[in-house]
Amino acid sequence: MFLFLFFQQKKKVIGLESILLPKSREEFNDIYCVSELMETDLQQIIKSDQQLSLDHCKFFVYQILRGLKYIHSANVIHRDLKPRNLLVNSNCDLKICDFGLARAVPDMKANDLTDYVTTRWYRPPELLLSWTDYTAAMDLWSVGIIFAELLKRKPLLPGSSSSDQLLRIFDLIGTPSEIEINMIPYEEYRKFIKELPQRPARPLDKVFSKAPADAIDLISKMLTFDFNKRITVEQALQHPYLSDLHLPEDEPRREQVPFYEFEFEQYSNLTRQQYKDLVYEEILLYHYPEFKKQYLDKIQKNQSVMQHIFQNANKNIVDEEFSEDDPYQ
């Protein structure tokens, strides 16, 4: 599904204004999505000469976490948080965008998701070490790196390869303990780390010399090697550093994404036409309430929303019933 449809109209997630309706299933070759206008992104701000106060940094981090709380509450992991995917307007309002790598996962634990995930510089150690069982904690690592970049105005860990990225991480937070190393699922990675010289953690108050102590403490809790001990988004919002911004009643949650919204991920042999049909019907959901009602009824009954596409059934029925008139023309 289009996750920005699911997260629509929430302040810290990019809003979708419209999806243009194709003339027909047969003529459908392009997708045109209209989102709200945001002037820039956090990457451009970090690279610019524009002055950023500590209050600016705090406000941006709070907004990221506020949006992430909403996303995680739906049992969704973003998996590609980086400054470029954080849009900002002239009022310093921030919106999370680009859900192309996001996944809905039960119990916030992803199993066997080995496809491409977040850009290397923002990738947590569990992904660099090929864990296939990972959690929403991966997003918190990315937020910690982004927070650090806001403070330093440059990349914190610009690794040139996966192994170089790991070495840079260990240079910052220290070599993992023996217990942590033994948790790593692959022997070759355990061997690689055990053969490295022992590195102590660098004092973060020296790395971020101008940052307040509570900001440094929050970063340290985000950049924790053991993802089971890494701070959660709820805990991060309750951290003393954000106490002047934290307002629980204004930090919304979302019901969990139903399994069948991501049913397509269970199939690895979909044809190009089947993918096209799936996307086409997603667009119909946006435009036709009755079609959306039928779709949601199936989900509520734990019925497949894709079976008719596999069987090439109901195709003409869907088109005849919902494609004659564009409600927006």
PDB file of N, CA and C in Angstrom, residues 126-133 180-194:
ATOM      1  N   GLU A 126      23.690  -3.468  13.744  1.00  0.00           N
ATOM      2  CA  GLU A 126      23.032  -4.761  13.525  1.00  0.00           C
ATOM      3  C   GLU A 126      22.783  -5.030  12.041  1.00  0.00           C
ATOM      4  N   LEU A 127      22.605  -3.994  11.254  1.00  0.00           N
ATOM      5  CA  LEU A 127      22.432  -4.200   9.814  1.00  0.00           C
ATOM      6  C   LEU A 127      23.768  -4.398   9.121  1.00  0.00           C
ATOM      7  N   LEU A 128      24.773  -3.663   9.551  1.00  0.00           N
ATOM      8  CA  LEU A 128      26.114  -3.848   8.987  1.00  0.00           C
ATOM      9  C   LEU A 128      26.643  -5.249   9.269  1.00  0.00           C
ATOM     10  N   LEU A 129      26.161  -5.848  10.349  1.00  0.00           N
ATOM     11  CA  LEU A 129      26.588  -7.196  10.738  1.00  0.00           C
ATOM     12  C   LEU A 129      25.592  -8.266  10.299  1.00  0.00           C
ATOM     13  N   SER A 130      24.688  -7.884   9.413  1.00  0.00           N
ATOM     14  CA  SER A 130      23.774  -8.826   8.735  1.00  0.00           C
ATOM     15  C   SER A 130      22.801  -9.537   9.663  1.00  0.00           C
ATOM     16  N   TRP A 131      22.399  -8.884  10.748  1.00  0.00           N
ATOM     17  CA  TRP A 131      21.289  -9.426  11.520  1.00  0.00           C
ATOM     18  C   TRP A 131      20.067  -9.459  10.617  1.00  0.00           C
ATOM     19  N   THR A 132      19.321 -10.542  10.624  1.00  0.00           N
ATOM     20  CA  THR A 132      18.063 -10.578   9.886  1.00  0.00           C
ATOM     21  C   THR A 132      16.876 -10.338  10.807  1.00  0.00           C
ATOM     22  N   ASP A 133      17.070 -10.521  12.105  1.00  0.00           N
ATOM     23  CA  ASP A 133      16.039 -10.185  13.084  1.00  0.00           C
ATOM     24  C   ASP A 133      16.429  -8.859  13.717  1.00  0.00           C
ATOM     25  N   GLU A 180      28.352  -8.915  23.838  1.00  0.00           N
ATOM     26  CA  GLU A 180      27.725  -8.338  22.643  1.00  0.00           C
ATOM     27  C   GLU A 180      28.242  -8.998  21.365  1.00  0.00           C
ATOM     28  N   ILE A 181      29.533  -9.278  21.339  1.00  0.00           N
ATOM     29  CA  ILE A 181      30.102  -9.939  20.155  1.00  0.00           C
ATOM     30  C   ILE A 181      29.481 -11.318  19.960  1.00  0.00           C
ATOM     31  N   ASN A 182      29.282 -12.032  21.051  1.00  0.00           N
ATOM     32  CA  ASN A 182      28.732 -13.389  20.953  1.00  0.00           C
ATOM     33  C   ASN A 182      27.261 -13.401  20.527  1.00  0.00           C
ATOM     34  N   MET A 183      26.611 -12.245  20.576  1.00  0.00           N
ATOM     35  CA  MET A 183      25.227 -12.144  20.106  1.00  0.00           C
ATOM     36  C   MET A 183      25.150 -12.080  18.580  1.00  0.00           C
ATOM     37  N   ILE A 184      26.240 -11.711  17.930  1.00  0.00           N
ATOM     38  CA  ILE A 184      26.254 -11.538  16.477  1.00  0.00           C
ATOM     39  C   ILE A 184      26.025 -12.893  15.812  1.00  0.00           C
ATOM     40  N   PRO A 185      25.086 -12.986  14.871  1.00  0.00           N
ATOM     41  CA  PRO A 185      24.690 -14.305  14.355  1.00  0.00           C
ATOM     42  C   PRO A 185      25.704 -14.998  13.458  1.00  0.00           C
ATOM     43  N   TYR A 186      26.664 -14.271  12.894  1.00  0.00           N
ATOM     44  CA  TYR A 186      27.573 -14.886  11.924  1.00  0.00           C
ATOM     45  C   TYR A 186      28.998 -14.939  12.456  1.00  0.00           C
ATOM     46  N   GLU A 187      29.585 -16.129  12.357  1.00  0.00           N
ATOM     47  CA  GLU A 187      30.922 -16.372  12.895  1.00  0.00           C
ATOM     48  C   GLU A 187      31.967 -15.470  12.260  1.00  0.00           C
ATOM     49  N   GLU A 188      31.872 -15.225  10.945  1.00  0.00           N
ATOM     50  CA  GLU A 188      32.902 -14.407  10.288  1.00  0.00           C
ATOM     51  C   GLU A 188      32.930 -12.985  10.832  1.00  0.00           C
ATOM     52  N   TYR A 189      31.761 -12.458  11.218  1.00  0.00           N
ATOM     53  CA  TYR A 189      31.726 -11.120  11.804  1.00  0.00           C
ATOM     54  C   TYR A 189      32.261 -11.135  13.232  1.00  0.00           C
ATOM     55  N   ARG A 190      31.921 -12.173  13.979  1.00  0.00           N
ATOM     56  CA  ARG A 190      32.453 -12.283  15.339  1.00  0.00           C
ATOM     57  C   ARG A 190      33.976 -12.351  15.292  1.00  0.00           C
ATOM     58  N   LYS A 191      34.494 -13.143  14.375  1.00  0.00           N
ATOM     59  CA  LYS A 191      35.948 -13.291  14.223  1.00  0.00           C
ATOM     60  C   LYS A 191      36.581 -11.954  13.822  1.00  0.00           C
ATOM     61  N   PHE A 192      35.957 -11.258  12.894  1.00  0.00           N
ATOM     62  CA  PHE A 192      36.468  -9.965  12.429  1.00  0.00           C
ATOM     63  C   PHE A 192      36.604  -8.971  13.588  1.00  0.00           C
ATOM     64  N   ILE A 193      35.580  -8.901  14.433  1.00  0.00           N
ATOM     65  CA  ILE A 193      35.603  -7.933  15.532  1.00  0.00           C
ATOM     66  C   ILE A 193      36.598  -8.353  16.610  1.00  0.00           C
ATOM     67  N   LYS A 194      36.663  -9.649  16.900  1.00  0.00           N
ATOM     68  CA  LYS A 194      37.592 -10.117  17.936  1.00  0.00           C
ATOM     69  C   LYS A 194      39.047  -9.867  17.555  1.00  0.00           C
TER      70      LYS A 194
END
